[in-house]
Coordinates of N, CA, C and O in Angstrom, one line a residue:
M14 N 0.7 -1.2 0.0 CA -0.1 0.3 0.0 C 1.0 1.1 0.1 O 1.8 1.3 0.6
G15 N 0.5 2.2 -0.7 CA 1.3 3.4 -1.0 C 0.9 4.6 -0.3 O -0.1 4.5 0.4
I16 N 1.8 5.4 0.2 CA 1.4 7.0 1.0 C 0.4 7.2 -0.2 O -0.5 7.6 0.6
S17 N -0.1 7.8 -1.4 CA -1.3 7.8 -1.6 C -2.2 7.3 -1.3 O -3.9 8.0 -1.2
D18 N -2.7 6.0 -1.1 CA -3.4 5.4 -0.9 C -4.1 5.3 0.7 O -5.4 5.7 0.8
L19 N -2.5 5.6 1.9 CA -2.7 5.5 2.9 C -3.5 7.4 3.1 O -4.1 7.6 4.1
L20 N -2.7 8.4 2.5 CA -3.4 9.9 3.2 C -4.4 10.5 2.3 O -4.9 11.3 2.6
G21 N -4.5 9.9 0.8 CA -5.2 10.7 -0.2 C -5.2 11.6 -0.6 O -4.3 12.6 -0.1
A22 N -6.5 12.4 -0.5 CA -6.5 13.9 -1.2 C -6.1 15.2 0.0 O -5.3 16.0 0.4
P23 N -6.1 14.2 1.7 CA -5.5 15.2 2.6 C -4.2 15.2 2.9 O -3.8 16.7 2.6
A24 N -3.6 15.0 2.1 CA -1.6 15.0 2.0 C -1.5 15.8 0.7 O -0.7 16.5 1.2
G25 N -2.8 15.3 -0.1 CA -2.1 16.3 -1.0 C -2.3 17.6 -1.4 O -1.6 18.7 -1.5
A26 N -3.2 17.9 -0.5 CA -3.8 19.4 0.5 C -2.8 19.7 1.3 O -2.2 21.1 1.0
L27 N -2.3 19.4 2.2 CA -1.5 19.5 3.5 C 0.0 19.9 2.3 O 0.3 20.7 2.4
L28 N 0.6 19.2 1.2 CA 1.9 19.0 0.7 C 1.7 19.8 -0.7 O 2.9 19.9 -0.8
G29 N 0.8 20.7 -1.1 CA 0.4 21.4 -1.9 C -0.4 21.3 -3.1 O -0.2 21.8 -4.2
G30 N -0.7 19.6 -2.9 CA -1.8 19.1 -4.2 C -3.1 19.2 -3.9 O -3.3 20.3 -3.2
G31 N -3.7 17.9 -4.2 CA -5.1 18.5 -3.6 C -6.0 17.2 -4.3 O -7.3 17.2 -4.5
G32 N -5.0 16.5 -5.0 CA -6.3 15.3 -6.0 C -5.8 14.1 -5.0 O -6.1 14.2 -4.1
K33 N -5.6 12.8 -5.9 CA -5.5 11.7 -4.9 C -4.6 11.3 -4.3 O -4.5 10.2 -3.5
S34 N -3.5 12.5 -4.6 CA -2.4 11.9 -4.2 C -1.5 12.8 -3.4 O -1.7 14.1 -3.8
L35 N -0.3 12.8 -3.1 CA 0.4 13.8 -2.9 C 1.2 14.9 -3.8 O 1.0 15.9 -3.9
G36 N 0.8 14.2 -5.1 CA 1.2 14.3 -6.3 C -0.2 15.2 -7.5 O -0.3 15.2 -8.7
G37 N -1.1 15.1 -6.6 CA -2.5 14.7 -6.9 C -2.3 16.2 -8.3 O -3.9 16.0 -9.2
A38 N -2.1 17.3 -8.2 CA -2.5 18.3 -8.7 C -1.1 18.4 -9.2 O -0.3 19.5 -9.2
V39 N -1.2 17.5 -10.5 CA 0.4 17.5 -11.2 C 0.8 19.0 -11.7 O 2.2 19.5 -11.8
G40 N 0.0 19.7 -12.3 CA 0.3 20.7 -12.5 C 0.8 22.0 -12.0 O 1.0 22.8 -11.9
G41 N 0.5 22.0 -10.3 CA 0.6 23.0 -9.2 C 0.7 22.7 -8.0 O 0.7 23.6 -7.0
G42 N 0.4 21.0 -8.0 CA 1.4 20.9 -6.6 C 2.4 20.7 -6.3 O 3.7 21.5 -6.8
L43 N 3.0 20.2 -5.3 CA 4.0 20.2 -4.7 C 5.2 19.3 -5.6 O 6.3 19.7 -5.7
M44 N 4.6 18.3 -6.2 CA 5.9 17.2 -6.9 C 6.1 18.3 -8.1 O 6.9 18.1 -8.9
A45 N 5.1 19.0 -9.0 CA 5.4 20.0 -9.9 C 6.2 20.8 -9.7 O 7.0 21.1 -10.2
L46 N 6.1 21.6 -8.7 CA 7.0 22.4 -8.1 C 8.4 22.0 -7.7 O 9.1 22.5 -7.9
L47 N 8.7 20.8 -7.0 CA 9.7 20.1 -7.1 C 10.0 19.6 -8.3 O 11.9 20.1 -8.6
G48 N 9.8 19.2 -9.0 CA 10.2 19.3 -10.8 C 10.8 20.0 -11.0 O 11.8 20.1 -12.1
A49 N 10.2 21.1 -11.3 CA 10.4 22.4 -11.8 C 12.0 22.7 -11.5 O 12.5 23.4 -12.0
M50 N 12.0 23.1 -9.7 CA 13.1 23.4 -9.8 C 14.2 22.6 -10.4 O 15.3 22.7 -9.8
A51 N 13.9 21.2 -9.8 CA 15.0 20.5 -10.3 C 15.7 20.5 -11.8 O 17.0 20.7 -11.6
F52 N 14.7 20.4 -12.6 CA 14.6 20.8 -14.1 C 15.9 21.7 -14.2 O 17.0 22.0 -14.6
K53 N 15.2 23.3 -13.5 CA 15.6 24.5 -13.9 C 17.1 24.4 -13.1 O 18.4 24.7 -14.1
A54 N 17.7 23.9 -11.8 CA 18.8 23.8 -11.1 C 19.9 22.8 -11.9 O 20.9 23.3 -11.7
L55 N 19.4 21.8 -12.9 CA 20.3 21.3 -13.3 C 20.8 21.2 -14.4 O 21.7 20.9 -15.2
Q56 N 20.2 22.3 -15.2 CA 19.9 23.0 -16.2 C 21.4 23.7 -16.5 O 21.7 24.4 -15.5
G57 N 22.2 22.9 -17.3 CA 23.7 23.6 -17.9 C 24.7 23.2 -16.7 O 25.9 23.7 -16.8
S58 N 24.1 22.5 -16.1 CA 25.3 21.8 -14.9 C 25.9 20.8 -15.0 O 27.1 20.3 -14.6
G59 N 25.7 19.9 -16.3 CA 26.5 18.8 -16.8 C 26.1 17.3 -16.1 O 26.4 16.7 -16.2
Q60 N 24.6 17.8 -14.7 CA 24.2 16.5 -14.3 C 22.8 16.5 -15.1 O 22.3 15.6 -14.5
S61 N 22.4 17.4 -16.0 CA 20.7 17.0 -16.1 C 21.0 15.9 -17.1 O 21.7 15.6 -18.1
T62 N 19.9 15.1 -17.4 CA 19.4 14.1 -18.3 C 18.6 14.3 -18.9 O 18.3 14.0 -20.2
G63 N 18.4 15.9 -19.2 CA 17.4 16.2 -20.4 C 16.4 16.0 -20.1 O 15.8 16.3 -20.8
Q64 N 16.0 14.6 -19.3 CA 14.0 14.5 -19.4 C 13.8 15.6 -18.2 O 14.2 16.0 -17.6
V65 N 12.4 15.5 -18.5 CA 11.3 15.9 -18.2 C 10.7 15.4 -16.5 O 10.2 14.1 -16.5
P66 N 10.8 16.1 -15.4 CA 10.4 15.1 -14.4 C 9.4 14.6 -14.2 O 8.5 15.3 -14.6
L67 N 9.6 13.5 -13.5 CA 7.8 12.9 -13.7 C 6.7 13.8 -12.9 O 5.4 13.8 -13.6
G68 N 7.1 14.9 -12.0 CA 6.4 15.8 -11.4 C 5.5 16.8 -12.5 O 4.6 17.9 -12.2
L69 N 6.3 16.8 -13.4 CA 5.9 18.3 -14.5 C 5.2 17.3 -15.6 O 4.6 18.3 -16.7
M70 N 4.7 16.0 -15.7 CA 3.7 15.7 -16.8 C 3.1 15.0 -16.4 O 3.1 14.3 -15.0
E71 N 1.8 14.7 -16.7 CA 1.3 13.3 -16.6 C 1.6 11.9 -16.7 O 1.9 11.7 -17.9
P72 N 1.3 11.1 -16.3 CA 1.5 10.2 -16.0 C 0.9 9.3 -17.3 O -0.5 9.1 -17.8
Q73 N 1.6 8.5 -18.1 CA 1.4 8.2 -19.5 C 1.0 6.7 -19.3 O 0.2 6.2 -19.9
T74 N 1.9 6.1 -18.2 CA 1.8 4.3 -18.2 C 1.4 4.2 -16.7 O 1.4 5.3 -15.4
E75 N 0.5 3.2 -16.4 CA 1.0 2.4 -15.1 C 2.3 2.4 -14.3 O 2.2 2.7 -12.8
A76 N 3.0 2.4 -15.2 CA 4.7 2.2 -15.0 C 5.1 3.6 -14.2 O 5.5 3.6 -13.0
D77 N 4.7 4.7 -15.1 CA 5.1 6.4 -14.9 C 4.1 6.4 -13.4 O 4.5 7.3 -12.4
Q78 N 3.0 6.0 -13.1 CA 2.0 6.4 -12.0 C 2.9 5.8 -11.1 O 2.9 6.4 -9.3
Q79 N 3.4 4.4 -10.9 CA 3.8 3.8 -9.9 C 4.8 4.4 -9.4 O 5.6 4.8 -8.2
E80 N 6.1 5.0 -10.4 CA 7.0 6.0 -10.5 C 7.1 7.2 -9.6 O 7.7 7.4 -8.5
L81 N 5.6 7.8 -10.6 CA 5.7 9.3 -9.6 C 5.2 8.9 -8.4 O 5.4 9.6 -7.0
E82 N 4.1 7.9 -7.9 CA 3.6 7.3 -6.3 C 4.9 7.3 -5.2 O 5.5 7.5 -4.3
Q83 N 6.3 6.6 -6.2 CA 7.3 6.0 -5.0 C 7.7 7.8 -4.7 O 8.4 7.4 -3.7
H84 N 8.4 8.6 -5.8 CA 8.8 9.6 -5.6 C 8.3 10.4 -4.5 O 8.7 11.3 -3.6
E85 N 6.8 10.6 -4.7 CA 6.2 11.1 -3.3 C 6.3 10.6 -2.3 O 6.7 11.7 -1.2
E86 N 6.3 9.4 -2.1 CA 7.0 9.0 -0.4 C 8.1 8.8 -0.4 O 8.7 9.5 1.0
L87 N 9.2 9.5 -1.2 CA 10.5 9.3 -0.9 C 10.7 11.3 -0.9 O 11.5 11.6 0.1
V88 N 9.5 11.7 -1.2 CA 10.0 13.3 -0.9 C 9.2 13.2 0.5 O 9.5 14.7 1.4
L89 N 8.4 12.9 0.7 CA 7.7 13.3 2.3 C 8.6 12.6 3.0 O 9.0 13.2 4.3
R90 N 9.4 11.3 2.8 CA 10.5 10.9 4.0 C 11.3 11.9 3.6 O 12.1 12.0 5.1
A91 N 11.8 12.4 2.9 CA 12.6 13.3 2.9 C 12.6 14.5 3.6 O 13.7 14.9 4.5
M92 N 11.6 14.6 3.4 CA 11.0 16.3 4.2 C 10.9 16.0 5.7 O 11.6 16.4 6.7
I93 N 10.6 14.3 6.5 CA 10.3 14.1 7.3 C 12.2 13.9 7.9 O 12.2 14.4 9.4
N94 N 13.2 13.3 7.2 CA 14.0 13.3 7.7 C 14.9 14.7 8.1 O 15.6 14.5 9.1
A95 N 14.7 15.2 7.1 CA 15.5 16.9 7.4 C 14.9 17.5 8.4 O 15.2 18.2 9.3
A96 N 13.6 17.4 9.3 CA 13.0 17.6 10.1 C 13.7 17.1 11.6 O 13.6 17.4 12.8
K97 N 14.1 16.1 11.5 CA 14.6 15.4 12.3 C 16.3 15.9 12.5 O 17.2 15.3 13.3
A98 N 17.0 16.3 11.3 CA 18.1 16.6 11.3 C 18.9 17.2 12.9 O 19.8 17.0 13.0
D99 N 18.3 18.0 13.3 CA 18.4 18.6 14.7 C 18.2 17.6 15.9 O 18.5 18.5 16.7
G100 N 18.5 16.5 15.5 CA 18.1 15.9 17.1 C 16.9 14.5 16.8 O 17.0 13.5 16.9
Q101 N 16.2 15.3 16.7 CA 14.5 14.4 16.7 C 13.2 15.4 16.3 O 13.7 16.5 16.3
I102 N 12.5 14.8 15.8 CA 11.0 15.8 16.0 C 10.3 16.0 17.3 O 9.9 14.8 17.8
D103 N 10.2 17.1 17.7 CA 9.5 17.0 18.9 C 8.5 16.5 19.2 O 7.6 16.8 18.6
Q104 N 7.5 16.2 20.3 CA 6.3 16.3 20.6 C 5.4 17.4 19.9 O 4.5 17.1 19.7
G105 N 6.0 18.4 19.9 CA 5.3 19.7 19.2 C 5.0 19.9 18.0 O 3.8 19.7 17.0
E106 N 6.2 19.6 17.5 CA 6.3 19.6 16.2 C 5.6 18.5 15.5 O 4.6 18.3 14.3
A107 N 5.6 17.0 16.5 CA 4.5 15.6 16.2 C 3.2 16.8 16.4 O 2.5 16.1 15.2
H108 N 2.7 17.0 17.0 CA 1.4 17.1 17.2 C 1.1 18.4 16.2 O -0.5 18.1 15.6
R109 N 1.8 19.2 15.5 CA 1.5 20.3 14.8 C 1.4 19.4 13.7 O 0.2 19.7 12.7
I110 N 2.2 18.3 12.8 CA 1.7 17.7 12.0 C 0.5 17.4 12.0 O -0.2 17.1 10.9
V111 N 0.5 15.9 13.0 CA -0.8 15.6 13.4 C -1.8 16.6 13.4 O -2.9 15.8 12.4
G112 N -2.0 17.6 13.5 CA -3.0 18.3 13.9 C -3.3 19.0 12.5 O -4.6 18.6 11.5
K113 N -2.0 19.0 11.4 CA -2.4 19.2 9.9 C -3.7 18.6 9.3 O -3.8 18.9 8.2
L114 N -2.8 16.9 9.2 CA -3.3 16.2 8.5 C -4.8 16.3 9.1 O -5.8 15.7 8.6
Q115 N -5.1 16.3 10.5 CA -6.1 15.8 10.7 C -7.4 16.8 10.4 O -8.1 16.7 9.8
E116 N -7.0 18.1 10.3 CA -7.8 18.8 9.4 C -7.4 18.8 7.8 O -8.5 19.8 7.7
A117 N -6.5 18.5 7.5 CA -6.8 18.5 6.1 C -8.2 17.0 5.9 O -8.0 16.7 4.8
G118 N -8.0 16.1 6.7 CA -9.2 15.6 7.0 C -8.6 13.4 7.1 O -9.0 12.7 6.5
A119 N -7.1 13.9 7.0 CA -6.7 12.2 7.0 C -7.1 11.7 7.5 O -7.9 12.0 9.2
D120 N -7.2 10.1 7.6 CA -7.7 9.3 8.3 C -6.9 8.8 9.5 O -5.5 9.2 9.5
A121 N -7.4 7.8 10.2 CA -6.6 7.1 11.0 C -5.4 6.6 10.3 O -4.3 6.8 11.5
D122 N -5.7 5.9 9.2 CA -4.6 5.2 9.1 C -3.5 5.8 8.5 O -2.2 5.7 8.4
G123 N -3.9 6.9 7.6 CA -2.9 8.4 7.6 C -1.9 8.9 8.3 O -0.6 8.7 8.3
Q124 N -2.6 9.0 9.1 CA -2.0 9.6 10.7 C -1.0 8.8 10.9 O 0.0 9.5 11.7
R125 N -1.1 7.3 11.3 CA -0.5 6.4 11.6 C 1.0 6.4 11.0 O 1.8 6.3 11.8
Y126 N 0.6 6.3 10.0 CA 1.5 6.1 8.6 C 2.6 7.3 9.0 O 4.1 7.2 8.9
V127 N 2.2 8.7 9.4 CA 3.2 9.8 9.1 C 3.7 9.6 10.6 O 5.0 9.5 10.9
L128 N 3.2 9.1 11.7 CA 3.7 8.7 13.0 C 4.6 8.0 13.1 O 5.7 8.0 13.7
E129 N 4.6 6.9 12.2 CA 5.6 5.8 11.9 C 6.9 6.4 11.5 O 8.0 6.3 11.7
L130 N 6.7 7.0 10.1 CA 7.6 7.8 9.4 C 8.8 8.7 10.8 O 9.9 9.0 10.7
M131 N 7.9 9.5 11.4 CA 8.6 10.2 12.1 C 9.4 9.3 13.2 O 10.8 10.1 13.9
R132 N 8.7 8.5 13.7 CA 9.3 7.5 14.6 C 10.5 7.0 14.7 O 11.3 6.3 15.6
R133 N 10.9 7.1 13.0 CA 11.9 6.0 12.6 C 12.8 6.8 12.9 O 13.1 7.7 12.7
P134 N 14.3 6.2 12.8 CA 15.6 6.5 12.7 C 15.7 7.5 11.5 O 15.0 6.7 10.7
M135 N 16.7 8.4 11.5 CA 16.9 9.0 10.7 C 17.3 7.4 9.2 O 17.9 6.8 9.4
E136 N 17.1 8.3 8.3 CA 17.4 7.2 6.9 C 17.7 7.7 5.7 O 17.6 8.1 4.4
T137 N 19.0 8.6 5.9 CA 19.5 9.7 5.0 C 20.4 8.5 4.2 O 20.2 8.6 2.4
E138 N 20.9 7.6 4.1 CA 21.4 6.8 3.6 C 20.8 5.8 2.0 O 20.7 5.7 1.0
T139 N 19.3 5.7 3.0 CA 18.6 5.2 2.3 C 17.8 6.1 1.2 O 17.4 5.7 0.1
L140 N 17.8 7.3 1.1 CA 17.2 8.4 0.2 C 18.0 8.8 -0.4 O 17.8 8.2 -2.0
I141 N 19.4 8.6 0.0 CA 20.6 9.1 -1.2 C 20.5 7.8 -2.4 O 20.7 8.0 -3.2
S142 N 20.5 6.4 -1.4 CA 20.6 5.3 -2.5 C 19.5 5.2 -3.6 O 19.2 4.7 -4.5
A143 N 18.1 5.7 -3.0 CA 17.1 5.5 -3.8 C 17.4 6.4 -4.9 O 16.7 6.5 -6.0
A144 N 18.1 7.7 -4.6 CA 18.4 8.4 -5.8 C 19.5 8.8 -6.8 O 19.5 9.4 -7.8
E145 N 20.3 7.6 -5.8 CA 21.6 7.5 -7.0 C 21.2 7.1 -8.8 O 20.1 6.2 -8.5
G146 N 21.6 7.7 -9.3 CA 21.1 7.7 -10.9 C 20.4 8.2 -11.4 O 19.8 7.9 -12.7
H147 N 19.8 9.3 -10.7 CA 18.4 9.8 -11.1 C 18.5 11.3 -10.5 O 17.8 12.0 -9.6
P148 N 19.4 12.1 -11.0 CA 19.8 13.7 -10.6 C 18.4 14.3 -10.5 O 18.5 15.6 -9.1
N149 N 17.2 13.7 -11.6 CA 16.0 15.2 -10.9 C 15.6 14.5 -9.8 O 15.1 15.4 -8.9
L150 N 15.7 13.3 -9.3 CA 14.9 13.1 -8.3 C 15.8 13.6 -6.8 O 15.6 14.0 -6.3
A151 N 17.3 13.4 -7.2 CA 18.2 13.6 -6.3 C 18.4 15.6 -6.0 O 17.8 15.6 -4.7
A152 N 17.7 16.2 -6.5 CA 17.5 17.6 -6.4 C 16.1 17.8 -5.9 O 16.0 18.7 -5.2
E153 N 15.4 16.8 -6.6 CA 13.5 17.2 -6.3 C 13.9 16.6 -4.3 O 13.5 17.4 -3.4
L154 N 14.5 15.6 -4.0 CA 14.8 15.3 -2.2 C 15.8 16.5 -1.6 O 15.3 16.7 -0.5
Y155 N 16.6 16.9 -2.6 CA 17.2 18.2 -1.6 C 16.0 19.4 -1.7 O 16.0 20.0 -0.5
A156 N 15.9 19.4 -2.5 CA 14.3 21.0 -2.5 C 13.4 20.7 -1.4 O 13.6 21.6 -0.7
A157 N 12.9 19.6 -1.6 CA 12.0 18.8 -0.7 C 12.8 19.2 0.9 O 12.1 19.7 1.9
S158 N 13.9 18.6 1.1 CA 14.1 18.8 2.7 C 14.6 20.5 3.2 O 14.3 20.5 4.1
L159 N 15.1 21.2 1.9 CA 15.2 22.5 2.6 C 13.7 23.5 2.4 O 13.7 24.1 3.1
M160 N 12.9 22.6 1.8 CA 11.8 23.2 2.3 C 10.9 22.6 3.6 O 10.1 23.7 3.9
A161 N 11.2 22.0 3.9 CA 10.7 21.0 5.5 C 11.1 21.9 6.4 O 10.8 21.8 7.7
I162 N 12.5 22.5 6.4 CA 13.5 23.2 7.5 C 13.6 24.9 7.5 O 13.7 25.1 6.2
E163 N 13.8 25.0 9.0 CA 14.1 26.6 8.5 C 15.7 26.8 8.5 O 16.1 27.9 8.2
V164 N 16.7 25.8 8.3 CA 18.2 25.7 8.5 C 18.2 26.9 9.2 O 18.9 27.9 9.0
D165 N 18.7 26.7 10.4 CA 19.0 27.6 11.3 C 19.7 27.3 12.3 O 20.1 27.8 13.5
T166 N 20.1 25.7 12.6 CA 21.0 25.3 13.6 C 22.3 24.3 13.0 O 22.5 24.2 11.5
A167 N 23.6 24.5 13.3 CA 24.5 23.7 12.6 C 24.3 22.6 12.3 O 25.0 22.1 11.0
A168 N 23.5 21.7 13.0 CA 23.5 20.3 13.0 C 22.4 20.0 11.2 O 23.1 19.3 10.4
E169 N 21.7 21.2 11.0 CA 20.7 20.7 10.1 C 21.1 21.9 8.5 O 21.4 21.0 7.2
K170 N 22.6 22.3 8.9 CA 23.4 22.7 7.7 C 24.2 21.5 7.3 O 24.3 21.5 6.0
A171 N 24.6 20.9 8.4 CA 25.6 19.9 8.1 C 24.7 18.5 7.6 O 25.1 18.2 6.7
Y172 N 24.0 18.7 8.0 CA 22.7 17.5 7.2 C 22.8 17.7 5.6 O 22.7 16.7 4.7
L173 N 22.1 19.0 5.6 CA 21.7 19.3 3.9 C 23.4 18.9 3.3 O 23.0 19.2 2.1
G174 N 24.5 19.6 3.9 CA 25.6 19.5 3.3 C 26.1 18.0 3.0 O 26.5 17.5 1.7
K175 N 25.7 17.5 3.9 CA 25.7 15.6 4.0 C 25.0 14.4 2.5 O 25.0 14.0 2.0
L176 N 24.0 15.8 3.0 CA 22.8 14.7 2.1 C 23.4 15.2 0.2 O 22.7 14.5 -0.7
A177 N 23.6 16.8 0.2 CA 23.6 16.9 -1.3 C 24.9 16.2 -1.9 O 25.6 16.0 -2.4
Y178 N 26.4 16.1 -0.5 CA 27.2 15.3 -1.2 C 27.0 14.0 -1.5 O 27.1 13.5 -2.9
G179 N 26.1 13.3 -0.6 CA 25.5 11.9 -1.1 C 24.6 11.9 -2.2 O 24.9 11.0 -2.8
L180 N 23.6 12.7 -2.5 CA 23.0 12.6 -3.9 C 24.0 13.0 -4.9 O 23.1 12.7 -6.2
G181 N 25.4 13.8 -4.6 CA 25.8 13.9 -5.6 C 25.7 15.3 -6.8 O 26.0 15.5 -8.0
L182 N 24.8 15.9 -5.9 CA 24.9 17.3 -6.5 C 25.4 18.0 -6.1 O 26.9 18.4 -5.0
T183 N 26.0 19.3 -7.0 CA 27.3 19.9 -7.0 C 26.9 21.7 -6.5 O 25.8 21.5 -6.1
P184 N 27.7 22.1 -6.0 CA 27.5 23.3 -5.4 C 26.8 24.1 -5.9 O 25.9 25.0 -5.6
E185 N 26.8 24.3 -7.9 CA 26.6 25.4 -8.4 C 24.8 24.8 -8.2 O 23.6 25.5 -8.0
V186 N 24.5 23.3 -8.4 CA 23.1 22.7 -8.4 C 22.5 22.8 -7.0 O 21.4 23.7 -7.0
T187 N 23.3 23.0 -5.8 CA 22.4 22.9 -4.8 C 22.3 25.1 -4.2 O 21.6 25.3 -3.7
G188 N 23.3 25.5 -4.7 CA 23.3 26.9 -4.6 C 21.7 27.3 -5.3 O 20.9 28.5 -4.9
R189 N 21.6 27.1 -6.7 CA 20.8 27.4 -7.3 C 19.0 27.1 -6.5 O 18.3 27.9 -6.8
I190 N 19.1 25.8 -6.0 CA 17.9 25.6 -5.4 C 17.8 25.7 -4.4 O 16.5 26.7 -3.9
Q191 N 18.8 26.5 -3.6 CA 18.6 27.3 -2.1 C 18.2 28.9 -2.4 O 16.7 29.3 -1.8
Q192 N 18.5 29.1 -3.8 CA 17.7 31.1 -4.4 C 16.5 30.4 -4.7 O 15.9 31.7 -4.2
M193 N 15.8 29.6 -5.1 CA 14.9 28.9 -6.0 C 14.1 28.9 -4.4 O 12.7 29.4 -4.3
V194 N 14.3 28.5 -3.1 CA 13.3 28.8 -2.0 C 13.6 29.4 -1.1 O 12.9 29.9 -0.2
G195 N 15.0 30.8 -1.3 CA 14.9 31.9 -0.8 C 16.0 31.8 0.5 O 15.9 32.5 1.0
L196 N 16.6 31.0 0.4 CA 17.6 30.9 1.5 C 18.9 31.3 0.7 O 19.1 31.6 -0.3
Q197 N 19.8 31.9 1.7 CA 21.0 31.9 1.5 C 21.5 30.6 1.8 O 21.6 30.2 1.9
P198 N 22.9 31.0 1.0 CA 23.8 29.8 0.5 C 24.2 29.0 1.9 O 24.1 29.8 2.7
V199 N 23.8 27.6 2.3 CA 24.0 26.9 3.1 C 25.2 26.6 3.5 O 26.1 26.3 2.7

């Protein structure tokens, strides 16, 4: 069972979409935003594959849809992982996240799934491995991580550096992404 099945439209609304999944609003949701950022950041960097990221196009096949759903889950996991970068997600953060899910109409299974993700240990290496050989996904995971935190501690800065290095993103690409999300270079 995928994240789209568990969280449905509420997660899409919470994270910028509004359709059946996190990327439900493919033209205007979070996945489209991340895809556009990745595509632009990678252009001219030597890391671009020239392929349009999944979030910027309507899935054409069942395989495309499954891949998009996998990317959606990785994005959520990257955002939660980034929130843990300064040690852990504290009770206040957890309550705020669950409260937002409840407001958006997430069912109990969806809420439990997100809480389970928050309780897991850091999974930086898993995220890095999932993006290996996929520069668009790597850039999307980095951008999602930046969007999930305020980047106001040394631990968060160190985490982002480790993530960028592990994802194989050049300082040029990470700098472009940081500018797009409105951050000074980390």
